[in-house]
Coordinates of C-alpha atoms and ligand atoms in Angstrom, one line a residue:
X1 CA 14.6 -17.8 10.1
X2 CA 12.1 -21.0 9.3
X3 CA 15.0 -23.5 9.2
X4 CA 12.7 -26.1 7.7
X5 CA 14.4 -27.1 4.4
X6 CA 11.2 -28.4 2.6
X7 CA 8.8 -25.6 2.7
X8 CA 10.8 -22.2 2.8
X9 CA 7.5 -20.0 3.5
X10 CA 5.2 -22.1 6.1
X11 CA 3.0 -19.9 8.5
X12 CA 5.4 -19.2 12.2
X13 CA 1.9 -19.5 13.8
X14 CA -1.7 -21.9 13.9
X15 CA -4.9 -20.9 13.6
X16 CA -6.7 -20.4 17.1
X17 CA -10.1 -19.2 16.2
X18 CA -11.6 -18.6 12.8
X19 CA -14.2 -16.2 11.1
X20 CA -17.2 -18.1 9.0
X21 CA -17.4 -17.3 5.5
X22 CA -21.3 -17.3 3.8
X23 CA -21.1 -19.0 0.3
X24 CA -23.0 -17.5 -2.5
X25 CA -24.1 -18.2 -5.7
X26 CA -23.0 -17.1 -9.5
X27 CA -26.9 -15.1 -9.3
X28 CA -26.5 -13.6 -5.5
X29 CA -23.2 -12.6 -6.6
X30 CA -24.5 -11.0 -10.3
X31 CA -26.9 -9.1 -8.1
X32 CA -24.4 -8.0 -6.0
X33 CA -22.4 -6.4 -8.4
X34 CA -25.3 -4.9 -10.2
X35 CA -26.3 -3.2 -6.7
X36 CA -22.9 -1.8 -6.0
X37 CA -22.5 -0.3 -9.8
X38 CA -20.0 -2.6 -10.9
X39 CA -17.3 -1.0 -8.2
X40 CA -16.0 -3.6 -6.1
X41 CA -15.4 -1.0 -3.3
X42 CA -19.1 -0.6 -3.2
X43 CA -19.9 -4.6 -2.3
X44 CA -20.8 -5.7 0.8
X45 CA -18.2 -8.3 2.4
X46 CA -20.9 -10.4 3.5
X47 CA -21.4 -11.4 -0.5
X48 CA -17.4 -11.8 -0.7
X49 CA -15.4 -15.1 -0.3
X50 CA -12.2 -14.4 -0.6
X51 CA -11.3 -10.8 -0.1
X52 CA -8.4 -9.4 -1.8
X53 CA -9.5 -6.0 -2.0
X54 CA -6.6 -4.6 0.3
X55 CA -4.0 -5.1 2.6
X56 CA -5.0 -2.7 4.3
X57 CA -6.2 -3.1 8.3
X58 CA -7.2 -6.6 7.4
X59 CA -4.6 -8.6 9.1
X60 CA -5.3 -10.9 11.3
X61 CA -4.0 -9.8 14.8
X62 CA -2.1 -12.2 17.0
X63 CA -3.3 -13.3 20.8
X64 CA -0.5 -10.9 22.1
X65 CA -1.9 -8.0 20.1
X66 CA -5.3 -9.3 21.1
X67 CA -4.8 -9.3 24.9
X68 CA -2.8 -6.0 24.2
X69 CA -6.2 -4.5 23.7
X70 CA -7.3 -5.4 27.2
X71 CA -4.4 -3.7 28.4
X72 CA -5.8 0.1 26.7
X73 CA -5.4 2.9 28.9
X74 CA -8.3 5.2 28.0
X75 CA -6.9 8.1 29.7
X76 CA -7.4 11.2 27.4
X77 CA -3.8 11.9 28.1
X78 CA -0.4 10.8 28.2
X79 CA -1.8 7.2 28.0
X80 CA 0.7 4.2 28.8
X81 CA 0.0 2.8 25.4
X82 CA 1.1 5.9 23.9
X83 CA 4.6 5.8 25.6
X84 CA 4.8 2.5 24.5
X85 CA 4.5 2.7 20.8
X86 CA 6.6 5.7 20.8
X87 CA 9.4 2.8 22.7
X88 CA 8.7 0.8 19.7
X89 CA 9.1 3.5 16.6
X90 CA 12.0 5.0 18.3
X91 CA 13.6 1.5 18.5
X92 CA 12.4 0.2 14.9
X93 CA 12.0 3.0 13.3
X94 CA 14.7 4.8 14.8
X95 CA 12.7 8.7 14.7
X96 CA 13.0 10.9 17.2
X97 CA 9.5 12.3 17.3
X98 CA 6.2 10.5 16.9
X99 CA 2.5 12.0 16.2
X100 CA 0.1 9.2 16.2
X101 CA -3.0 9.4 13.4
X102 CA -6.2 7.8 13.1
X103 CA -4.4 6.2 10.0
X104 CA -1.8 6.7 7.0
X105 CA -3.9 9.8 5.2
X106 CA -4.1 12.0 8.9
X107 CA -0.5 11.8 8.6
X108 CA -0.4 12.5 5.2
X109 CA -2.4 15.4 6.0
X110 CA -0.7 17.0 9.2
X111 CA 2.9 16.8 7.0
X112 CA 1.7 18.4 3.9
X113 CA 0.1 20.9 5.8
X114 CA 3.4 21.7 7.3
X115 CA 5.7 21.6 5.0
X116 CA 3.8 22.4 1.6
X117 CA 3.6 26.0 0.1
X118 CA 1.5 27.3 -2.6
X119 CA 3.1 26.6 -5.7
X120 CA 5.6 23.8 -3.9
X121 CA 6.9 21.1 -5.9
X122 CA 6.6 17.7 -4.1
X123 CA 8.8 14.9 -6.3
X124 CA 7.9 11.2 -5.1
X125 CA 8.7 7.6 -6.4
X126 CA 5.8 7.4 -8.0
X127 CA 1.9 8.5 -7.1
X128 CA -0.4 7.3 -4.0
X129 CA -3.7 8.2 -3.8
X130 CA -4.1 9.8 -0.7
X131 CA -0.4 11.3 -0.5
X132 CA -0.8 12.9 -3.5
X133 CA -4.2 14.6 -3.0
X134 CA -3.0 15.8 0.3
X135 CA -0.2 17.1 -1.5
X136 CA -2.3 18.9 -3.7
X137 CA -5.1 20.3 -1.1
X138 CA -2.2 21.9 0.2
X139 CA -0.8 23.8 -2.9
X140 CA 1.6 21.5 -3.8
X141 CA 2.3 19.5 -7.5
X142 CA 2.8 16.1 -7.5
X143 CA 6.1 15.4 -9.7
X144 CA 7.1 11.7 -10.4
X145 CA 10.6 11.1 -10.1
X146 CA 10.5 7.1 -10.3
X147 CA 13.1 5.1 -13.0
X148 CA 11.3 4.3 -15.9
X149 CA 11.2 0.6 -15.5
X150 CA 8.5 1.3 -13.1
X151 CA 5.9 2.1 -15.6
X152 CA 6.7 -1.3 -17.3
X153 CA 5.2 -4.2 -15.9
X154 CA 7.1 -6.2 -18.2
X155 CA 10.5 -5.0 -17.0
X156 CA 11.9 -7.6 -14.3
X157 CA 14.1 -5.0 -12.4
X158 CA 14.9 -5.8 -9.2
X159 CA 14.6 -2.4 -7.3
X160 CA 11.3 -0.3 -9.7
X161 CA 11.0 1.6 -6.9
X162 CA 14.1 3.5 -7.1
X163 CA 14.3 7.6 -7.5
X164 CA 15.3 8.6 -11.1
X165 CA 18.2 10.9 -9.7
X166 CA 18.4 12.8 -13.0
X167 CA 14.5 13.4 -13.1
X168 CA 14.7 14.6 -9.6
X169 CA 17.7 17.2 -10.7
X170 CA 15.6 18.3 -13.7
X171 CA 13.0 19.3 -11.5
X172 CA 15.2 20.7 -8.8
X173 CA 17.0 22.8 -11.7
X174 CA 13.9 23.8 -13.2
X175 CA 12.0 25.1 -10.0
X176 CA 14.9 25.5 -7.3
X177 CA 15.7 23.8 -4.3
X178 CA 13.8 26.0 -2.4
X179 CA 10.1 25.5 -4.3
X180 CA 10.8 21.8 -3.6
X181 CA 10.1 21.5 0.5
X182 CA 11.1 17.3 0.2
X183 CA 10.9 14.2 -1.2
X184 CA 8.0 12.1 -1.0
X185 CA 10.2 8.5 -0.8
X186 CA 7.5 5.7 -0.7
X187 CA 9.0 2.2 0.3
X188 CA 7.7 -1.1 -1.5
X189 CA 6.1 1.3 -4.2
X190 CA 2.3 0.8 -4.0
X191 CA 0.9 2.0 -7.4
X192 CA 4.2 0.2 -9.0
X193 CA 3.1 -3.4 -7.5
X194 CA 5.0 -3.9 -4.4
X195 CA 8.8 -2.6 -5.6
X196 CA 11.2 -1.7 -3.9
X197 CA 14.2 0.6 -3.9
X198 CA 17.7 -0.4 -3.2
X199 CA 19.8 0.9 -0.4
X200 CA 22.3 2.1 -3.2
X201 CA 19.7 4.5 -4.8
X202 CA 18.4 5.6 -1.0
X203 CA 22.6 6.3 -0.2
X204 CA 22.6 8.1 -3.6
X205 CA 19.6 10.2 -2.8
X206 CA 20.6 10.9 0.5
X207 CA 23.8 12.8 -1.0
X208 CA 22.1 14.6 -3.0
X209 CA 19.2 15.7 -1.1
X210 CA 22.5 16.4 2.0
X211 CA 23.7 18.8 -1.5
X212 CA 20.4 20.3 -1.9
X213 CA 19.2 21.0 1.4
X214 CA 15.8 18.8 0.7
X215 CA 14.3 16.9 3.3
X216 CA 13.5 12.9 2.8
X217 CA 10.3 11.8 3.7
X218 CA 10.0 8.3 3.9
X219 CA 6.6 6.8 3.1
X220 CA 7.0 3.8 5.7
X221 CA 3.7 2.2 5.4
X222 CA 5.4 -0.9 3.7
X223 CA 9.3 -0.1 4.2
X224 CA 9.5 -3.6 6.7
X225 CA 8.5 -5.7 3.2
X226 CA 11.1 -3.4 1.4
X227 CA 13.9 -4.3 4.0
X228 CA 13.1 -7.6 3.2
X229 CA 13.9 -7.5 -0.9
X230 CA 16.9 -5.3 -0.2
X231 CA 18.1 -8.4 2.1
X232 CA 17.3 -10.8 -0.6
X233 CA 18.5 -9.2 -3.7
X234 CA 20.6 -6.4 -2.7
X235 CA 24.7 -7.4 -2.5
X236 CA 26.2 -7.4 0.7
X237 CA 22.7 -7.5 3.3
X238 CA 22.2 -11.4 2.7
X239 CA 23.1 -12.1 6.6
X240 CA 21.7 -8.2 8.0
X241 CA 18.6 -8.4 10.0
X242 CA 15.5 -7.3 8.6
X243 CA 15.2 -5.1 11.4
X244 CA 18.6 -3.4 11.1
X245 CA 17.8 -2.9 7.1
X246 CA 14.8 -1.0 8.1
X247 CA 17.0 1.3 10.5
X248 CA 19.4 1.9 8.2
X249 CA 16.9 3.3 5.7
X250 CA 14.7 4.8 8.4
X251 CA 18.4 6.7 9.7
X252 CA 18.7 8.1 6.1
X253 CA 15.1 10.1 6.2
X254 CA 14.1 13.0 7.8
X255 CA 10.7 11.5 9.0
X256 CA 7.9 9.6 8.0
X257 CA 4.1 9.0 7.4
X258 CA 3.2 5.7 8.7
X259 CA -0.6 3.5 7.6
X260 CA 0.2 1.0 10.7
X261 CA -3.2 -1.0 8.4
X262 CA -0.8 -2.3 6.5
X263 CA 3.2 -3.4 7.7
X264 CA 2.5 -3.1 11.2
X265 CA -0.3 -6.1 11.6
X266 CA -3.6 -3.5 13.1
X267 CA -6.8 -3.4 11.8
X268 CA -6.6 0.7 12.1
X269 CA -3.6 3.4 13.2
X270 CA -1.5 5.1 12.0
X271 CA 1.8 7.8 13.2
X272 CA 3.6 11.1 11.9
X273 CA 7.5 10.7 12.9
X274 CA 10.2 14.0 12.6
X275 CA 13.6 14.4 13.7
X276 CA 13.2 18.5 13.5
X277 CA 12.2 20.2 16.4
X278 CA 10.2 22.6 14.5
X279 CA 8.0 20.3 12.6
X280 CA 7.4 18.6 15.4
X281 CA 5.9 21.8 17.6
X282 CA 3.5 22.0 14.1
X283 CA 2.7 18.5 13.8
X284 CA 1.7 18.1 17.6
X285 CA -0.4 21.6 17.2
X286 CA -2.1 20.6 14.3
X287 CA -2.9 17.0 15.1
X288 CA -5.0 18.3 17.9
X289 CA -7.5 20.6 15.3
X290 CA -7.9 17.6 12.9
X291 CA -7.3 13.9 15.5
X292 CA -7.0 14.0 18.5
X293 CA -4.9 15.2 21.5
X294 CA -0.9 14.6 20.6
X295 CA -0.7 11.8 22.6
X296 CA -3.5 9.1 21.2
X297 CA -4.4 11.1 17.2
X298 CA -7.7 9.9 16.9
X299 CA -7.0 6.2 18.4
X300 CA -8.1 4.3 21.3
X301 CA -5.4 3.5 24.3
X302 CA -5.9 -0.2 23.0
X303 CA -5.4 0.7 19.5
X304 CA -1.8 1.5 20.1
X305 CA -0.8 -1.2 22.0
X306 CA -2.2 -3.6 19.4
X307 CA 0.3 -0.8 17.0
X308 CA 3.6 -1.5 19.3
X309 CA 3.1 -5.3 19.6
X310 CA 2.5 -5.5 15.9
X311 CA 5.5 -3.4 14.8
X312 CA 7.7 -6.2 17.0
X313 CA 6.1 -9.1 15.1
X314 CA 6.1 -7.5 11.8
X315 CA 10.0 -7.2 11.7
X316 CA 10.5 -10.6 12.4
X317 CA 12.0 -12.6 9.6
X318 CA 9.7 -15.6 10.2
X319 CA 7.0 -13.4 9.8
X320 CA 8.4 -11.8 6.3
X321 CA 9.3 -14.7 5.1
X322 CA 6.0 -16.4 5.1
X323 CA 4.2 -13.3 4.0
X324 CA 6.5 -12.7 0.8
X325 CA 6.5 -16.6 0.3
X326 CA 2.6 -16.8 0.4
X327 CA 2.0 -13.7 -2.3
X328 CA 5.0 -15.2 -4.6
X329 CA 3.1 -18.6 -4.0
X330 CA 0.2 -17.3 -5.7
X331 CA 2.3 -15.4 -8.2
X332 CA 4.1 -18.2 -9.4
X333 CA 1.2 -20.7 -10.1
X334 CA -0.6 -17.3 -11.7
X335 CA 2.5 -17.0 -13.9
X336 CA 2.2 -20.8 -14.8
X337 CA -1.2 -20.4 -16.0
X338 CA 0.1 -18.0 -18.7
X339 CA -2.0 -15.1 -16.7
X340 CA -0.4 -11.9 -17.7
X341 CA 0.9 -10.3 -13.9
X342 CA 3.1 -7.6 -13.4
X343 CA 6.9 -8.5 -12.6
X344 CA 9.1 -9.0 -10.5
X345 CA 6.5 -10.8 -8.1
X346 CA 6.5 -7.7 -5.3
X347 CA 5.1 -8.1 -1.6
X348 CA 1.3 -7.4 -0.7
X349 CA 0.1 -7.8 -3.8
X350 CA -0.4 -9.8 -7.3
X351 CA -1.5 -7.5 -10.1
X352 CA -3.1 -8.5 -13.3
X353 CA -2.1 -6.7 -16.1
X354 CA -5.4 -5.7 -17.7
X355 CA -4.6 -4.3 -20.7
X356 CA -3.0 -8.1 -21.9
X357 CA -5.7 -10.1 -20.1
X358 CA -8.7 -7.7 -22.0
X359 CA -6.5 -6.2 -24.9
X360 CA -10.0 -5.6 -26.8
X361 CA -11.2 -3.0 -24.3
X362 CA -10.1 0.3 -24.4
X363 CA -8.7 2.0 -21.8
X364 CA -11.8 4.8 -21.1
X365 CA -14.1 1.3 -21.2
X366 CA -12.3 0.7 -18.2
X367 CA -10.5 -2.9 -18.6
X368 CA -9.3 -3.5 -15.2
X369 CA -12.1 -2.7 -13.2
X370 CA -14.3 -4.6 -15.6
X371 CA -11.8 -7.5 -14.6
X372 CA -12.6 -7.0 -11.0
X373 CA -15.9 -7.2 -11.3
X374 CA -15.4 -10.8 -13.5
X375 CA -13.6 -12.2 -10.7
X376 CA -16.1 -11.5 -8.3
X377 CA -19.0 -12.7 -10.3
X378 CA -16.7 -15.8 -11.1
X379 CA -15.9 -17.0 -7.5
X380 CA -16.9 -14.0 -4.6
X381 CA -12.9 -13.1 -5.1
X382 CA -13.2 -9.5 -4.4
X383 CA -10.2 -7.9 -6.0
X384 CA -9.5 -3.7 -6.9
X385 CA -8.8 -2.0 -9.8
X386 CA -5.6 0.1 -9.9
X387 CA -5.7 2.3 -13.7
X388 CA -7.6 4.8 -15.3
X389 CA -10.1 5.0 -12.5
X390 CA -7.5 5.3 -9.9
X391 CA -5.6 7.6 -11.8
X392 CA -8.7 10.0 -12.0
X393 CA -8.6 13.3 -14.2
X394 CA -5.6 15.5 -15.1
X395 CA -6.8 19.0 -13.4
X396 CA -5.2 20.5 -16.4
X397 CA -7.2 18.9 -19.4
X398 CA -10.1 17.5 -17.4
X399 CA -9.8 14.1 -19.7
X400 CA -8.8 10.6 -17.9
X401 CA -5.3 10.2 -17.1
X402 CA -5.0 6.6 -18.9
X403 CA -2.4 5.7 -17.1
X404 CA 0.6 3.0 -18.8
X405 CA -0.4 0.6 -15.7
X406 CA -3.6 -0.6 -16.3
X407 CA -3.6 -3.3 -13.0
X408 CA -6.1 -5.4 -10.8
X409 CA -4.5 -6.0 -7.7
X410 CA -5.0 -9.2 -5.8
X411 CA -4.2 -8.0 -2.2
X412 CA -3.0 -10.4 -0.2
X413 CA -4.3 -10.0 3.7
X414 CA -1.4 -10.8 6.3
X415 CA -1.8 -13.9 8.1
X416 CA -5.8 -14.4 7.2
X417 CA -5.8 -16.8 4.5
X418 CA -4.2 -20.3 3.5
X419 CA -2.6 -21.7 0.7
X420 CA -6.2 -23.8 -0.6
X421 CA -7.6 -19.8 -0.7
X422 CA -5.0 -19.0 -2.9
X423 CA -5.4 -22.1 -5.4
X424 CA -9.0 -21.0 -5.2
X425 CA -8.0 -17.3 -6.5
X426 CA -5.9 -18.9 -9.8
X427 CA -9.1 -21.3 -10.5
X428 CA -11.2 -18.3 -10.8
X429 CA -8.7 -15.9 -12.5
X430 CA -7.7 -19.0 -14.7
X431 CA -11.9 -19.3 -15.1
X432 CA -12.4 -15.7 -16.6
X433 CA -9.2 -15.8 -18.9
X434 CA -10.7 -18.9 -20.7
X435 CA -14.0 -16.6 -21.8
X436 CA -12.5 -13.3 -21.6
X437 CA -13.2 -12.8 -25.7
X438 CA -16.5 -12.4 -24.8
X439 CA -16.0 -10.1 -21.9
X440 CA -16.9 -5.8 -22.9
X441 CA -15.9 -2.8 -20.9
X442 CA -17.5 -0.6 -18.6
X443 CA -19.3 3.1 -18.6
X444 CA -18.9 5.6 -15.5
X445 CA -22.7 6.7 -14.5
X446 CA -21.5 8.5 -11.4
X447 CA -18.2 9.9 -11.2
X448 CA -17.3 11.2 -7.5
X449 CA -15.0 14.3 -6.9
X450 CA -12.5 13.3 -4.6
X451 CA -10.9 9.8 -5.1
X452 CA -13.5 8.2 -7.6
X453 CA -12.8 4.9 -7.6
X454 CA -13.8 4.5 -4.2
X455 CA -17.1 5.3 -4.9
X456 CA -17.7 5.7 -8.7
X457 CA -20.5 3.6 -10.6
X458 CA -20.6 1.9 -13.9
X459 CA -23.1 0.0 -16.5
X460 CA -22.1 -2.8 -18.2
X461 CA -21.2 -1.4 -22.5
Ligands
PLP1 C1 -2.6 2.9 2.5 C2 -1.6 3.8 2.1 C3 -1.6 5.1 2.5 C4 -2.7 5.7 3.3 O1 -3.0 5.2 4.5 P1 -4.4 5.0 5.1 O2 -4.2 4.3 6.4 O3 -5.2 4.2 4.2 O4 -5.0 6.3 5.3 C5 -0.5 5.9 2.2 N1 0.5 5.4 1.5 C6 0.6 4.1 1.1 C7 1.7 3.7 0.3 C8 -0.5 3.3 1.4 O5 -0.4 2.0 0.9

């Protein structure tokens, strides 16, 4: 723990070499958007200044993760780096299989490959992107199970990303058991701003998946920040380790997809975990069709021992602490500025609630990613939009899914950026709230198939 009394969240390392930013102006950067249609995913980081597009495989690595990468055994099999990342899941994560992936998704994929049938019901806590759509290329249906508070960004409970026990027995009542192959149990909720779920709803599930015979599977790309809230809010973990938190939830699941991008401090990786024997003899065939050879899926030697160092540093309490503290940092002063943001403050991530910040623009003119494209224009902040884009089509009615969350997120990079960047980001937000009157929605010109906010275009109304 940081001991200092004065400043709960300061940084348990110093900078040792830095990356030059290129500063633009208000024009370069109206030109900018104009080329990349309005989508901030389609900008080019060299026009960016502070980029809070994603969490995701933009931390800043340490020198022991750096000189970890000299140590890559290229060896097309049974590398040394492989054996020791599988050291470090097995002791952090506690699993007694791992499949490493190129990243989160090639997990994603190899498990619902597995364990989907045509016609399957998947529950989850709450929708991702990528999980879901592999879900669904597999023959599955995507059922949210998450308590209602979730979909309220106004609700201040502490644990949104807990299971709805009595949705998820609807479901199993209304299918059977057996048309629902597991649980899709994300930690830190993504799509729900960073919320967790408590230990007491996992213990809960648990039981009843035990009743059911349904598997667990634990999204773990953010389950270290989750071990960190259930510490700090749940009763009775105030003095447990962050580390032993994470095991305990880890030891309630029956395995795991893994983005390493994001709690695990490397720029790209990712791992498939099982405790069945079965699954695993699948997962290890498969992975070699679609990644790589079971033993490096799709990554270099060095990008795996840059993966096992990380996971050590990421389950550090210093390290939590001044990650949480720096988002809630820029939260808080957010929050004083009378900017609407969605509550409880959760941990990678600020997000904007977009239908309160642009209440004039309706939701198929595309509020929040008209708001992302403001803040860029407004200071090179490159943000993302998380609502009706994101949420893409129902495949059922073919109209937009206008989600109730209607977000920007402000993505908060571990370890890359100081507390001055984050004053700058409430300037700018602060900036476009004072005009935002004047501010009109967005048209889609080019609407992709797969995923469409990564790639979708849009004209100014
Ligand atoms: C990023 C992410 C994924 C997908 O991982 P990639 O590494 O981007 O393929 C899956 N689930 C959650 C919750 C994520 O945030």
């Amino acid at each position: 723990m940081n001991t200092h009394k004065h400043h709960t969240w300061a940084e348990p390392y110093k900078i040792k070499m830095v990356e030059l930013l290129r500063m633009t102006t208000r024009e370069e950067r109206l030109e900018a958007i104009r080329n990349a249609g309005y989508n901030t995913f389609l900008t080019r980081s060299r026009d960016v200044y502070i980029d809070l597009l994603t969490d995701s495989g933009t931390s800043a690595m340490s020198d022991r993760q750096w000189a970890g990468l000299m140590l890559g055994d290229e060896a097309y099999s049974g590398s040394e780096n492989f054996y020791h990342l599988e050291q470090a899941v097995q002791e952090y994560y506690g699993y007694k299989y791992l499949v490493p992936t190129h990243q989160g998704r090639g997990a994603e994929h190899l498990m619902s490959q597995i364990l989907i049938k045509d016609g399957d019901h998947v529950p989850g806590n709450m929708y991702f992107t990528t999980t879901r759509l592999h879900q669904e290329l597999a023959g599955g249906k995507f059922v949210d199970v998450i308590v209602d508070e979730a979909h309220d960004p106004q609700s201040e409970f502490p644990f949104k990303g807990n299971v709805d026990l009595d949705k998820l027995d609807a479901l199993v009542r209304d299918v059977g058991a057996d048309r629902v192959p597991y649980i899709s149990l994300e930690g830190n909720v993504n799509m729900a701003g960073g919320q967790p779920f408590s230990m007491a709803n996992l213990r809960e599930l648990h039981a009843y998946c035990d009743e059911h015979d349904i598997p667990i599977m634990l999204d773990a790309t953010r389950t270290i920040e989750n071990a960190w809230f259930i510490r700090e809010r749940e009763d009775g973990y105030a003095d447990t380790p962050v580390r032993d938190i994470l095991r305990e939830i880890c030891d309630m699941t029956d395995g795991c997809t893994m983005s390493a991008k994001k709690d695990a401090l490397v720029n790209i990786g990712g791992f498939f975990c099982c405790n069945d024997d079965e699954v695993f003899r699948k997962a290890q065939n498969l992975v070699v069709v679609y990644e790589g050879l079971h033993t490096y899926g799709g990554l270099a030697g060095r990008d795996m021992e840059a993966m096992a160092q990380g996971i050590r540093e990421a389950v550090t309490e210093e390290h939590m602490a001044a990650r949480i503290g720096q988002v809630r940092y820029l939260g808080r002063r957010l929050m004083a500025a009378g900017i609407p943001i969605v509550r409880p403050i959760g941990s990678h991530a600020i997000f904007i609630d977009a239908r309160r910040f642009l209440p004039h623009i309706d939701q198929d003119d595309y509020p929040a990613q008209t708001l992302a494209a403001e803040l860029f224009i407004e200071a090179g902040v490159r943000t993302m939009e998380r609502g009706n884009v994101s949420a893409g089509r129902s495949p059922v009615t073919g109209e937009n899914r206008r989600p109730q969350l209607e977000l920007v997120r402000l993505t908060i990079p571990r370890r890359v950026y100081t507390q001055a960047h984050m004053d700058v980001v409430v300037e700018a937000v602060t900036d476009v709230y004072e005009r935002r009157a004047e501010i009109r929605g967005l048209r889609m010109v080019y609407e992709p198939e797969y995923l469409r906010f990564f790639q979708a275009r849009f004209e100014p109304l």
